[in-house]
Amino acid sequence: MDTTQLLKGVLDLAVLAVLREEDGYGYDIMRRLRVAGLDDVGDASVYGTLRRLFQAGLLTTYVVPSEAGPHRKYYALNNAGRDQLARSGKVWRSFAATMDGLLDDRGMAA
């Protein structure tokens, strides 16, 4: 199965989940997604998702000066982002349970 197609459908949720614990800047968020097991996530996809989530009013941003290079733009969940994370998390868990049930019923459990 091509995981890149699956990733497109859940990248918003994954980014919101990563930001639930701690604010982050683009590269840091991408690194945290990869450490979590989303190895196929691309730079452009993450940055595009961050811009879209910000424009949708789900994230706030702030700039932190860096002595080792350019300033870093940090992203943080706001209340609307937390609400969206909760709603999307429920949808994902329901969908995943349905798929698990389908696979289990067919003798394909992991």
Coordinates of N, CA and C in Angstrom, one line a residue:
M1 N 0.8 -1.2 0.0 CA 0.0 0.0 0.0 C 0.9 1.2 0.0
D2 N 0.5 2.2 -0.8 CA 1.3 3.5 -0.9 C 0.9 4.4 0.3
T3 N 1.8 4.5 1.3 CA 1.6 5.2 2.5 C 1.5 6.7 2.2
T4 N 2.1 7.2 1.1 CA 2.0 8.6 0.8 C 0.6 9.1 0.6
Q5 N -0.2 8.3 0.0 CA -1.6 8.6 -0.1 C -2.4 8.7 1.2
L6 N -2.1 7.7 2.1 CA -2.7 7.7 3.4 C -2.2 9.0 4.2
L7 N -1.0 9.3 4.1 CA -0.4 10.4 4.8 C -1.1 11.7 4.4
K8 N -1.4 11.9 3.1 CA -2.1 13.1 2.6 C -3.4 13.3 3.4
G9 N -4.1 12.2 3.7 CA -5.4 12.3 4.3 C -5.3 12.6 5.8
V10 N -4.1 12.3 6.4 CA -4.0 12.5 7.9 C -3.0 13.5 8.3
L11 N -2.3 14.2 7.4 CA -1.2 15.0 7.8 C -1.7 16.2 8.7
D12 N -2.9 16.8 8.4 CA -3.4 17.8 9.3 C -3.5 17.3 10.7
L13 N -4.1 16.1 10.9 CA -4.2 15.6 12.2 C -2.9 15.3 12.8
A14 N -1.9 14.8 12.1 CA -0.6 14.4 12.6 C 0.1 15.7 13.1
V15 N 0.0 16.8 12.3 CA 0.7 18.0 12.7 C 0.0 18.6 13.9
L16 N -1.3 18.6 14.0 CA -2.0 19.1 15.2 C -1.6 18.3 16.4
A17 N -1.5 17.0 16.2 CA -1.2 16.1 17.4 C 0.3 16.4 17.9
V18 N 1.2 16.6 16.9 CA 2.6 16.9 17.3 C 2.6 18.2 18.1
L19 N 1.8 19.2 17.7 CA 1.8 20.5 18.3 C 1.1 20.5 19.6
R20 N 0.3 19.5 19.9 CA -0.5 19.4 21.2 C 0.5 19.5 22.4
E21 N 1.6 18.8 22.3 CA 2.5 18.7 23.4 C 3.5 19.9 23.5
E22 N 3.9 20.4 22.4 CA 4.9 21.5 22.4 C 4.9 22.3 21.1
D23 N 5.0 23.6 21.2 CA 5.1 24.4 20.0 C 6.4 24.0 19.2
G24 N 6.4 24.3 17.9 CA 7.6 23.9 17.1 C 7.7 24.8 15.9
Y25 N 8.9 24.8 15.3 CA 9.1 25.4 14.0 C 9.1 24.3 12.9
G26 N 9.0 24.7 11.7 CA 8.8 23.8 10.6 C 9.7 22.6 10.6
Y27 N 11.0 22.8 10.6 CA 11.9 21.6 10.6 C 11.7 20.7 11.8
D28 N 11.5 21.3 13.0 CA 11.3 20.6 14.2 C 10.1 19.7 14.1
I29 N 9.0 20.3 13.6 CA 7.8 19.6 13.5 C 8.0 18.4 12.5
M30 N 8.6 18.6 11.4 CA 8.9 17.5 10.5 C 9.7 16.4 11.1
R31 N 10.8 16.8 11.9 CA 11.6 15.8 12.6 C 10.8 15.0 13.5
R32 N 9.9 15.7 14.3 CA 9.1 15.0 15.3 C 8.1 14.0 14.6
L33 N 7.6 14.4 13.4 CA 6.7 13.5 12.7 C 7.5 12.2 12.3
R34 N 8.7 12.4 11.8 CA 9.5 11.3 11.3 C 9.9 10.4 12.5
V35 N 10.3 11.0 13.6 CA 10.6 10.2 14.8 C 9.4 9.4 15.2
A36 N 8.2 9.9 15.1 CA 7.0 9.2 15.4 C 6.7 8.0 14.5
G37 N 7.4 8.0 13.3 CA 7.2 6.9 12.4 C 6.7 7.3 11.0
L38 N 6.4 8.6 10.8 CA 6.0 9.0 9.5 C 7.2 9.4 8.6
D39 N 7.9 8.4 8.3 CA 9.2 8.6 7.6 C 9.0 9.2 6.2
D40 N 7.9 9.0 5.5 CA 7.7 9.5 4.2 C 7.2 10.9 4.1
V41 N 7.0 11.6 5.2 CA 6.5 13.0 5.2 C 7.6 13.9 4.5
G42 N 7.1 14.7 3.6 CA 8.0 15.6 2.9 C 8.0 17.0 3.4
D43 N 9.1 17.6 3.2 CA 9.3 19.0 3.7 C 8.2 19.9 3.2
A44 N 7.9 19.9 1.9 CA 6.9 20.8 1.3 C 5.6 20.5 1.8
S45 N 5.3 19.2 2.1 CA 3.9 18.9 2.6 C 3.7 19.5 4.0
V46 N 4.8 19.4 4.8 CA 4.6 19.9 6.2 C 4.5 21.4 6.2
Y47 N 5.3 22.1 5.4 CA 5.3 23.5 5.4 C 4.0 24.0 4.8
G48 N 3.5 23.3 3.8 CA 2.2 23.7 3.2 C 1.0 23.4 4.2
T49 N 1.1 22.4 4.9 CA 0.1 22.1 5.9 C 0.1 23.1 7.0
L50 N 1.3 23.5 7.5 CA 1.4 24.5 8.5 C 0.8 25.9 8.0
R51 N 1.1 26.2 6.8 CA 0.5 27.5 6.3 C -1.0 27.4 6.2
R52 N -1.5 26.2 5.7 CA -3.0 26.0 5.6 C -3.7 26.0 7.0
L53 N -3.1 25.4 7.9 CA -3.7 25.3 9.3 C -3.7 26.7 9.9
F54 N -2.6 27.5 9.7 CA -2.6 28.8 10.2 C -3.6 29.7 9.5
Q55 N -3.8 29.6 8.2 CA -4.8 30.4 7.5 C -6.2 30.0 7.9
A56 N -6.4 28.8 8.3 CA -7.7 28.3 8.8 C -8.0 28.7 10.2
G57 N -7.0 29.4 10.9 CA -7.3 29.9 12.2 C -7.0 28.8 13.3
L58 N -6.3 27.7 13.0 CA -6.1 26.7 13.9 C -4.8 26.8 14.7
L59 N -3.9 27.6 14.2 CA -2.6 27.8 14.8 C -2.3 29.3 15.0
T60 N -1.4 29.6 15.9 CA -0.9 30.9 16.0 C 0.6 30.8 15.7
T61 N 1.3 31.9 15.5 CA 2.7 31.9 15.2 C 3.4 33.0 16.0
Y62 N 4.7 32.7 16.3 CA 5.5 33.7 16.9 C 7.0 33.5 16.4
V63 N 7.8 34.5 16.4 CA 9.2 34.4 15.9 C 10.1 34.4 17.1
V64 N 11.1 33.5 17.1 CA 12.1 33.4 18.1 C 13.5 33.7 17.5
P65 N 14.2 34.7 18.0 CA 15.5 35.0 17.4 C 16.5 33.8 17.6
S66 N 17.3 33.6 16.6 CA 18.3 32.5 16.7 C 19.7 33.1 16.5
E67 N 20.6 32.7 17.4 CA 22.0 33.2 17.3 C 22.8 32.3 16.3
A68 N 22.3 31.2 15.9 CA 23.0 30.3 15.0 C 22.5 30.4 13.6
G69 N 21.6 31.3 13.3 CA 21.0 31.4 11.9 C 19.8 32.3 11.9
P70 N 19.0 32.1 10.9 CA 17.8 33.0 10.8 C 16.8 32.8 12.0
H71 N 16.0 33.8 12.2 CA 15.0 33.6 13.2 C 14.0 32.5 12.8
R72 N 13.5 31.9 13.9 CA 12.6 30.7 13.6 C 11.1 31.1 13.9
K73 N 10.3 30.7 13.0 CA 8.8 30.9 13.1 C 8.2 29.7 13.8
Y74 N 7.8 29.9 15.0 CA 7.2 28.8 15.8 C 5.6 28.8 15.5
Y75 N 5.1 27.6 15.6 CA 3.7 27.4 15.4 C 3.2 26.8 16.7
A76 N 2.0 27.2 17.2 CA 1.3 26.7 18.4 C -0.2 26.5 18.1
L77 N -0.7 25.5 18.8 CA -2.1 25.3 18.8 C -2.9 26.4 19.5
N78 N -3.9 26.8 19.0 CA -4.8 27.7 19.7 C -6.1 26.9 20.1
N79 N -7.0 27.6 20.7 CA -8.3 26.9 21.1 C -9.0 26.2 20.0
A80 N -9.1 26.9 18.8 CA -9.7 26.3 17.7 C -8.9 25.1 17.2
G81 N -7.6 25.2 17.2 CA -6.8 24.0 16.8 C -7.0 22.8 17.8
R82 N -7.1 23.1 19.1 CA -7.3 22.0 20.0 C -8.7 21.4 19.8
D83 N -9.7 22.2 19.5 CA -11.0 21.7 19.2 C -11.0 20.8 17.9
Q84 N -10.3 21.3 16.9 CA -10.2 20.5 15.7 C -9.5 19.2 15.9
L85 N -8.4 19.3 16.7 CA -7.7 18.0 17.0 C -8.6 17.0 17.7
A86 N -9.4 17.5 18.6 CA -10.3 16.6 19.3 C -11.3 16.0 18.3
R87 N -11.9 16.8 17.5 CA -12.9 16.3 16.5 C -12.3 15.3 15.5
S88 N -11.1 15.7 15.0 CA -10.5 14.9 14.0 C -10.0 13.6 14.6
G89 N -9.5 13.7 15.8 CA -9.1 12.5 16.5 C -10.2 11.5 16.7
K90 N -11.4 11.9 17.0 CA -12.6 11.0 17.1 C -12.9 10.4 15.8
V91 N -12.9 11.2 14.7 CA -13.1 10.6 13.4 C -12.1 9.6 13.0
W92 N -10.8 9.9 13.3 CA -9.8 8.9 13.0 C -9.9 7.6 13.7
R93 N -10.2 7.7 15.0 CA -10.3 6.5 15.8 C -11.5 5.7 15.4
S94 N -12.6 6.3 15.0 CA -13.7 5.6 14.5 C -13.4 4.9 13.1
F95 N -12.7 5.6 12.3 CA -12.3 5.1 11.0 C -11.3 3.9 11.1
A96 N -10.3 4.1 12.0 CA -9.3 3.1 12.2 C -10.0 1.8 12.8
A97 N -10.9 2.0 13.7 CA -11.6 0.8 14.3 C -12.4 0.1 13.3
T98 N -13.1 0.8 12.4 CA -13.8 0.2 11.3 C -12.8 -0.6 10.4
M99 N -11.7 0.0 10.0 CA -10.7 -0.8 9.2 C -10.2 -2.0 9.9
D100 N -9.9 -1.8 11.2 CA -9.4 -3.0 12.0 C -10.4 -4.1 12.0
G101 N -11.7 -3.7 12.2 CA -12.8 -4.7 12.2 C -12.9 -5.4 10.8
L102 N -12.8 -4.7 9.8 CA -12.8 -5.3 8.4 C -11.7 -6.3 8.2
L103 N -10.5 -5.8 8.6 CA -9.3 -6.7 8.5 C -9.4 -7.9 9.4
D104 N -9.8 -7.7 10.6 CA -10.0 -8.9 11.6 C -11.0 -9.9 11.1
D105 N -12.1 -9.3 10.5 CA -13.2 -10.2 10.0 C -12.7 -11.1 8.9
R106 N -11.7 -10.7 8.2 CA -11.3 -11.4 7.0 C -10.0 -12.2 7.3
G107 N -9.7 -12.3 8.6 CA -8.5 -13.1 9.0 C -7.2 -12.4 8.6
M108 N -7.2 -11.1 8.6 CA -6.0 -10.3 8.2 C -5.4 -9.5 9.4
A109 N -5.8 -9.9 10.6 CA -5.3 -9.1 11.8 C -3.8 -9.2 11.8
A110 N -3.2 -8.1 12.3 CA -1.8 -8.0 12.4 C -1.1 -8.9 13.3

